[in-house]
Coordinates of C-alpha atoms in Angstrom, one line a residue:
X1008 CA 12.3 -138.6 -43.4
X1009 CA 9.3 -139.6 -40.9
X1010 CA 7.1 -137.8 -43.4
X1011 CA 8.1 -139.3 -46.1
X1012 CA 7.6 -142.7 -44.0
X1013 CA 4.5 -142.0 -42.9
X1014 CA 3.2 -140.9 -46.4
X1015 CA 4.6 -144.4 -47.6
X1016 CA 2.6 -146.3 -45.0
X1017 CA -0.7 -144.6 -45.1
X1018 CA -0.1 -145.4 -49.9
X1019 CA 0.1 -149.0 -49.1
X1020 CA -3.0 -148.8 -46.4
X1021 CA -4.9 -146.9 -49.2
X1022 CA -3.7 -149.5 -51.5
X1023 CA -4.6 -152.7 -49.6
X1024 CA -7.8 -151.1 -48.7
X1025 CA -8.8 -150.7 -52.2
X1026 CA -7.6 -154.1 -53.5
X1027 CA -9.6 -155.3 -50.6
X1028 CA -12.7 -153.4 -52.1
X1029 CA -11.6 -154.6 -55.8
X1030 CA -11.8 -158.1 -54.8
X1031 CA -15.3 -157.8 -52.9
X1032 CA -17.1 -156.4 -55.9
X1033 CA -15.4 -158.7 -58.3
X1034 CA -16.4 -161.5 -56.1
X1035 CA -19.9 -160.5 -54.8
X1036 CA -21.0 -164.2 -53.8
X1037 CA -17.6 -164.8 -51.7
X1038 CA -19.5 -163.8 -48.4
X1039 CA -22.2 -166.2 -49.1
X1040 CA -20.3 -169.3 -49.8
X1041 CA -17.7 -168.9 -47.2
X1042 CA -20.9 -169.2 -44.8
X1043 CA -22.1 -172.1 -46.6
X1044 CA -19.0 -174.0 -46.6
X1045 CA -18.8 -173.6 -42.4
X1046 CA -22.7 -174.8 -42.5
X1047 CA -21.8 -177.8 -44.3
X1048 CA -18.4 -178.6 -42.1
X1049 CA -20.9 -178.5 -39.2
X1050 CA -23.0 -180.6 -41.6
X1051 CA -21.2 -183.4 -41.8
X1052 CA -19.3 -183.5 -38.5
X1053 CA -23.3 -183.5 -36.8
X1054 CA -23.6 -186.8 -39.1
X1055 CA -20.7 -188.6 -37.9
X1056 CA -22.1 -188.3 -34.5
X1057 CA -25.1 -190.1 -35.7
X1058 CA -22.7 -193.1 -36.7
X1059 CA -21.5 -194.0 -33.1
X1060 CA -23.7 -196.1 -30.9
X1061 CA -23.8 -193.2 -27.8
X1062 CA -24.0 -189.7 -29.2
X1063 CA -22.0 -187.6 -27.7
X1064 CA -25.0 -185.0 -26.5
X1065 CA -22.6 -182.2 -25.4
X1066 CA -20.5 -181.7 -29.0
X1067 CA -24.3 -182.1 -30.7
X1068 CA -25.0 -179.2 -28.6
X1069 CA -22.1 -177.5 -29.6
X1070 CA -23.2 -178.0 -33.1
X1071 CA -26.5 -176.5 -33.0
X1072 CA -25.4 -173.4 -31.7
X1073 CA -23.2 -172.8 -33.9
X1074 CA -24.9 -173.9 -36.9
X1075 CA -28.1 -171.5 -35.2
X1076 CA -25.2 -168.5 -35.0
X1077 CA -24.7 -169.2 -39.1
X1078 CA -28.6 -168.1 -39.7
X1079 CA -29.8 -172.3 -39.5
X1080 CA -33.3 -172.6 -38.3
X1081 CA -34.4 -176.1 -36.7
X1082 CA -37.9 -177.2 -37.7
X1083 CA -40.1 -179.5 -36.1
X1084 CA -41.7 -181.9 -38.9
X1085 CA -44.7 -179.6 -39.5
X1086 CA -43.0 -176.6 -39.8
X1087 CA -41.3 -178.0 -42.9
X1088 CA -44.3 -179.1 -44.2
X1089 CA -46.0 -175.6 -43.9
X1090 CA -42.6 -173.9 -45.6
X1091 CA -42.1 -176.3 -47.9
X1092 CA -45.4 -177.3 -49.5
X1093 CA -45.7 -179.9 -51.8
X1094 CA -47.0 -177.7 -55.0
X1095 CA -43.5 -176.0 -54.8
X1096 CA -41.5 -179.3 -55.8
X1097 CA -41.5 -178.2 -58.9
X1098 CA -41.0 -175.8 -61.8
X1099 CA -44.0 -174.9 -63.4
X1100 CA -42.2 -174.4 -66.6
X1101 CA -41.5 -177.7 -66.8
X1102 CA -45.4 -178.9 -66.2
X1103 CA -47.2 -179.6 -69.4
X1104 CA -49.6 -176.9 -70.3
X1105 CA -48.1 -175.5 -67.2
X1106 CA -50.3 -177.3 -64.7
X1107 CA -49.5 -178.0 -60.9
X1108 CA -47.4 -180.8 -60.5
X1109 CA -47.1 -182.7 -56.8
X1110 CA -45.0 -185.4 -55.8
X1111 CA -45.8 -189.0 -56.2
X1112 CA -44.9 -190.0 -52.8
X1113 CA -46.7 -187.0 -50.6
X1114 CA -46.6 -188.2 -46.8
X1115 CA -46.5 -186.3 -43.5
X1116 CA -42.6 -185.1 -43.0
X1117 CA -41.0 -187.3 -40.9
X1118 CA -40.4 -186.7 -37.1
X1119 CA -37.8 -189.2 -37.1
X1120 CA -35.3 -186.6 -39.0
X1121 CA -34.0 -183.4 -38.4
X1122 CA -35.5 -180.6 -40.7
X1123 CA -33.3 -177.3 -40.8
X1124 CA -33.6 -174.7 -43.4
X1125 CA -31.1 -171.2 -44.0
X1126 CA -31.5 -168.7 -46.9
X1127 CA -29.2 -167.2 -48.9
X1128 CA -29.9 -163.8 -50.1
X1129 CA -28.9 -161.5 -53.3
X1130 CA -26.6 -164.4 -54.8
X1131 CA -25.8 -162.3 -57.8
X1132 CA -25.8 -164.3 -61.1
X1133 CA -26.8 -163.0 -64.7
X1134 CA -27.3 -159.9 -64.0
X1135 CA -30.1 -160.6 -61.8
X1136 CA -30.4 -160.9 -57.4
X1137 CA -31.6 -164.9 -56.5
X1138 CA -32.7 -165.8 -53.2
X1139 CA -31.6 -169.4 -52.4
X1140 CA -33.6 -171.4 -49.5
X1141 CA -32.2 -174.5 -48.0
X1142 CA -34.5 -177.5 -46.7
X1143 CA -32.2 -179.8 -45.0
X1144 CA -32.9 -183.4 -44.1
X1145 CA -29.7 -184.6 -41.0
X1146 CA -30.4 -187.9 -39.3
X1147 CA -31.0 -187.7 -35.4
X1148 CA -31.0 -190.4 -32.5
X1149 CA -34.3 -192.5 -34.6
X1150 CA -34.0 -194.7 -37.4
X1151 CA -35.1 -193.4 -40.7
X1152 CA -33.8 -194.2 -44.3
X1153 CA -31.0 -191.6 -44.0
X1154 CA -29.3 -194.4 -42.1
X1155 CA -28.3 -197.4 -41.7
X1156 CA -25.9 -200.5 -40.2
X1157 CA -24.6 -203.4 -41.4
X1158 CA -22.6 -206.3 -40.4
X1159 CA -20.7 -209.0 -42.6
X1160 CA -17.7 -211.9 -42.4
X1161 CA -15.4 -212.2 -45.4
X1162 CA -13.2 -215.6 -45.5
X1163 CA -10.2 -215.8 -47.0
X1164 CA -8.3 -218.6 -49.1
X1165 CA -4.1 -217.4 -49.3
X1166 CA -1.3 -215.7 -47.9
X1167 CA -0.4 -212.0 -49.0
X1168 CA 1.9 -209.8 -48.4
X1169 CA 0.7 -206.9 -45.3
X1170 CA 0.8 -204.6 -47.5
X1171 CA -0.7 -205.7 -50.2
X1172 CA -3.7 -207.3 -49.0
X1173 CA -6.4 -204.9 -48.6
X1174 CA -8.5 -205.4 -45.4
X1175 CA -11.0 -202.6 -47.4
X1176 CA -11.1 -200.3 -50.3
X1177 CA -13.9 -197.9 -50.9
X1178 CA -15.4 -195.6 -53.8
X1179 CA -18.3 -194.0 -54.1
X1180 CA -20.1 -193.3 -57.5
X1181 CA -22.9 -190.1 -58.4
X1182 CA -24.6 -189.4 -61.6
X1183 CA -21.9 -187.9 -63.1
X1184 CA -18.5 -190.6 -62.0
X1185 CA -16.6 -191.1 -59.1
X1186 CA -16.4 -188.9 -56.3
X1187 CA -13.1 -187.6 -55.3
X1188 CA -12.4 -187.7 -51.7
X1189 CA -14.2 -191.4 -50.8
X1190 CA -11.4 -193.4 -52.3
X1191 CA -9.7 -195.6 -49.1
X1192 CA -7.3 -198.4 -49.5
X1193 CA -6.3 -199.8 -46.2
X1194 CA -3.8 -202.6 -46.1
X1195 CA -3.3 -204.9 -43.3
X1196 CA 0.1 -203.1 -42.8
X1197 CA -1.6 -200.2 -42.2
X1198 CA -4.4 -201.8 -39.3
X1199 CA -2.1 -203.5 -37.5
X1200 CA 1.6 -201.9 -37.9
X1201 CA 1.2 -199.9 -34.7
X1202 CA 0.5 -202.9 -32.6
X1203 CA 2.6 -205.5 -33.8
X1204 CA 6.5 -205.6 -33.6
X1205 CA 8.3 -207.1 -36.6
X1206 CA 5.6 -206.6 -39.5
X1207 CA 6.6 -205.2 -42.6
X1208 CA 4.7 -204.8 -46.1
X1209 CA 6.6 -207.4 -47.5
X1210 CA 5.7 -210.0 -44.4
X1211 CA 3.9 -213.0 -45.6
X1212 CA 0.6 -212.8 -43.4
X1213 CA -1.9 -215.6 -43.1
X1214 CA -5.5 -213.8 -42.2
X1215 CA -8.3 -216.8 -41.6
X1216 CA -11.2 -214.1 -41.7
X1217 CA -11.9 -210.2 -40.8
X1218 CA -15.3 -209.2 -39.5
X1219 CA -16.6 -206.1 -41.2
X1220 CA -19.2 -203.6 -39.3
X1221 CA -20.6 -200.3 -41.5
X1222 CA -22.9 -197.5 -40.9
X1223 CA -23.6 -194.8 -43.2
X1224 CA -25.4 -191.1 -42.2
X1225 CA -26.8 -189.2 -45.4
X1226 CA -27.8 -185.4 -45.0
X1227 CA -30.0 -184.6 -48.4
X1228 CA -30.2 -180.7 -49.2
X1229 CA -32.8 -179.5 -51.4
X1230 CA -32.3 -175.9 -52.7
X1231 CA -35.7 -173.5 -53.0
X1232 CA -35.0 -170.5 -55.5
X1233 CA -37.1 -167.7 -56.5
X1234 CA -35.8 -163.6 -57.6
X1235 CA -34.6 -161.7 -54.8
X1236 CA -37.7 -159.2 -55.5
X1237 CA -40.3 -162.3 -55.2
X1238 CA -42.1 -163.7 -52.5
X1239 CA -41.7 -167.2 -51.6
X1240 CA -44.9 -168.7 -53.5
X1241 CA -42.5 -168.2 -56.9
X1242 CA -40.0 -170.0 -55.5
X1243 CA -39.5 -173.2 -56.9
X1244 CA -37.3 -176.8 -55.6
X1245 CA -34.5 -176.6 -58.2
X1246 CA -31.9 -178.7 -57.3
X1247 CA -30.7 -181.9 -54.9
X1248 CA -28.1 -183.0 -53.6
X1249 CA -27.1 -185.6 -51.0
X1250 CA -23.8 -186.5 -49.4
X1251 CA -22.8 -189.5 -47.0
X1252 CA -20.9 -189.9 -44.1
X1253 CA -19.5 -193.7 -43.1
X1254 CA -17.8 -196.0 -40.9
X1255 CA -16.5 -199.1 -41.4
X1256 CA -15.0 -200.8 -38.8
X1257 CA -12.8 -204.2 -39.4
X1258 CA -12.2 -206.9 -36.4
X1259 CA -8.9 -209.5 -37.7
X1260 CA -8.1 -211.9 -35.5
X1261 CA -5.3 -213.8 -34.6
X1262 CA -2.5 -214.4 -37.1
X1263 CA 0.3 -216.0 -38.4
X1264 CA 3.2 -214.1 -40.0
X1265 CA 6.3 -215.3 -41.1
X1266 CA 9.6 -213.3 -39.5
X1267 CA 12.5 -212.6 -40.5
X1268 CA 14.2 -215.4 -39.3
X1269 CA 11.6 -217.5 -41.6
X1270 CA 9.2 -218.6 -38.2
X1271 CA 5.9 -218.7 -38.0
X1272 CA 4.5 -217.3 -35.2
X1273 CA 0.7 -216.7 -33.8
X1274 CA -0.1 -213.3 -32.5
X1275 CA -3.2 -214.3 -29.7
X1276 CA -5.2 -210.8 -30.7
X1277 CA -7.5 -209.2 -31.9
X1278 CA -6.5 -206.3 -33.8
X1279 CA -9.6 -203.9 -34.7
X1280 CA -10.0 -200.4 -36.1
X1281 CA -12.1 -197.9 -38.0
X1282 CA -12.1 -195.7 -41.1
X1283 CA -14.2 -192.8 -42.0
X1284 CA -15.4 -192.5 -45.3
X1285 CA -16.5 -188.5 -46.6
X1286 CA -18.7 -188.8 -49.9
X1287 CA -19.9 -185.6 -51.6
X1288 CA -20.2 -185.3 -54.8
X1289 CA -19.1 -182.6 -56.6
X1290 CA -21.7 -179.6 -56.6
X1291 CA -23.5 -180.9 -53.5
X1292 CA -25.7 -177.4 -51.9
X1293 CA -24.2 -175.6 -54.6
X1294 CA -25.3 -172.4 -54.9
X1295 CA -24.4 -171.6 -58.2
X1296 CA -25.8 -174.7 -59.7
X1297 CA -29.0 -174.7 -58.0
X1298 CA -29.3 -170.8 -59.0
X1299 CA -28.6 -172.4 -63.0
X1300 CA -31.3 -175.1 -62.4
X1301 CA -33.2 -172.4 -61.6
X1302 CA -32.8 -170.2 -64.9
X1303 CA -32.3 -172.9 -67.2
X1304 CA -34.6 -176.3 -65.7
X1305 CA -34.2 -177.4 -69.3
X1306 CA -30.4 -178.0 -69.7
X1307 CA -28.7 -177.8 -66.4
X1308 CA -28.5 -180.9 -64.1
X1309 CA -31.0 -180.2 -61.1
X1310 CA -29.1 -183.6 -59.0
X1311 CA -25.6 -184.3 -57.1
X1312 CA -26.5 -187.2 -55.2
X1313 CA -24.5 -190.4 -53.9
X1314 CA -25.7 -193.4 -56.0
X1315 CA -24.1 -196.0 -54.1
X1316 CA -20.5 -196.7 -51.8
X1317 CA -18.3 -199.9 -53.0
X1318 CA -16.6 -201.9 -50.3
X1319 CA -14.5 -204.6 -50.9
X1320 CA -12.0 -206.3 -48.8
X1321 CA -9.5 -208.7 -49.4
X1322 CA -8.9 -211.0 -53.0
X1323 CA -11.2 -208.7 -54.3
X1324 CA -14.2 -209.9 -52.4
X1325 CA -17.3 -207.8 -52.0
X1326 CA -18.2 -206.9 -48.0
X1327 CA -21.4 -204.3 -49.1
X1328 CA -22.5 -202.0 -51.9
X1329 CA -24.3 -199.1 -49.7
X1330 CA -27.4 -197.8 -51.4
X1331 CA -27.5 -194.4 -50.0
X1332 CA -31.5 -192.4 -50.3
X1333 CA -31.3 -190.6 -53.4
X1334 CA -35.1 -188.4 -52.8
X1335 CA -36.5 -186.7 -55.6
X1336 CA -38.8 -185.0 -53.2
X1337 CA -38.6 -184.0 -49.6
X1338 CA -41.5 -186.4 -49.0
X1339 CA -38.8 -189.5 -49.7
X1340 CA -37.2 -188.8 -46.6
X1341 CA -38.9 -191.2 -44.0

């Protein structure tokens, strides 16, 4: 009986093992983009930290080792000008009698960003071994155009219901639609429920005004590709892609609501609160698409940027349209 136990256990080790092996080879990428997907979490959470007013040095620090444990290299500003030369920003193919082609904006990299880069090597795809090279552009602690703050004051004119009456909704819009994921409705149910006794979403609130503060943080990816059996002077910029990170923060003041008793009665506050907004479009630092850029520049899309972030408030009214930096070349980061 133990034999016959034992001989069970060490079938289902033998087959797990080689289901394990099945699904590696049938799946040769899954490595590589499980490694990408933890860059681009510690992406975006670096980003966020950028959007408060004191960084928090200790989690950055945290951040950059782990995204230096992942294979991320930090460049200073003319290290990514020496890796990253402008006569690789694009695809000879596509240059007309194929002569060089250099950006129309070609200034010194800026030191006011953070320039990292990472490589992903043999991405299988068509039969053929790419090698992908990353030039990241992350905001830091000086101001540059992948950032930015606003301030605005939206007045309004009736009485709505809490939870009807929006104190913001969001959506944010790429080349290709709207982008799942960035879509907030927050009600003034929702902002102030958790301080005020008595609120429903049917209470009749009065709101005079609500002070509106935003900040945005966009990281911009552009994805090098060349053969796995090339050097790096045949590898080409073939894709970009840029994704946002922002804050809006909402002040209301006092109120009046009407209870259920049918009085009016003045709340001496000031509620306030926050909400993070996560834009990125579909395809951003894809590998696969920038590897499909890259062996077909005529018909596959080279771009997955954010266009632009809707905010509204209240009745409708517009508190900011966010015009994120949408680069075509590296050298647009400033």
């Amino acid at each position: 009986m133990k034999k016959t136990i034992r001989l069970v256990a060490l079938l289902l080790i033998l087959v797990l093992s080689l289901s394990s092996t099945a699904f590696a080879q049938a799946d040769p990428n899954a490595e590589a983009i499980e490694r990408d997907n933890q860059i681009q979490a510690l992406l975006d959470k670096r980003a966020a930290l950028f959007l408060e007013e004191d960084i928090e040095i200790k989690e950055l620090n945290r951040i950059d080792k782990a995204l230096k444990s992942l294979g991320v290299e930090f460049l200073t500003a003319d290290e990514a000008k020496a890796q990253f030369a402008p006569k690789k920003t694009m695809d000879p193919r596509l240059a007309p009698d194929n002569s060089e082609i250099t950006p129309q904006v070609d200034v010194p990299y800026a030191t006011n960003v953070q320039w990292m880069s990472y490589r992903t090597s043999n991405y299988y795809s068509g039969g053929e071994y790419y090698n992908i090279q990353r030039l990241i552009a992350s905001p830091n602690q000086y101001d540059s155009n992948l950032k930015e703050i606003g301030t605005r004051i939206i007045t309004l004119d009736y009485n709505w219901e809490a939870g009807v009456l929006a104190v913001f909704e969001s959506a944010a819009w790429s080349g290709i639609g709207s982008i799942p994921g960035a879509s907030l409705f927050v009600s003034v149910y929702d902002a102030v429920s958790s301080g005020i006794s008595g609120i429903s979403r049917t209470t009749e609130v009065n709101v005079p005004h609500i002070t509106y503060s935003w900040s945005q943080a966009t990281t911009a990816s552009f994805a090098y590709v060349r053969k796995e059996n090339e050097s790096d002077d045949y590898q080409w910029l073939s894709y970009i892609s840029t994704k946002v990170v922002a804050a809006v923060g909402y002040q209301i003041p006092s109120f009046e609501y009407e209870n259920t008793d049918g009085q009016w009665v003045v709340v001496p506050t000031v509620t306030q609160g926050s909400r993070t907004i996560y834009a990125t479009p579909s395809g951003y630092d894809s590998i696969y698409s920038a590897v499909m850029a890259y062996r077909d520049p005529y018909s596959y899309p080279s771009r997955a940027t954010v266009d632009y972030i809707d905010i509204s408030g209240p009745e409708n009214k517009e508190v900011e349209t966010i015009w994120p930096v949408s680069p075509q070349f590296p050298a647009h980061i400033y």
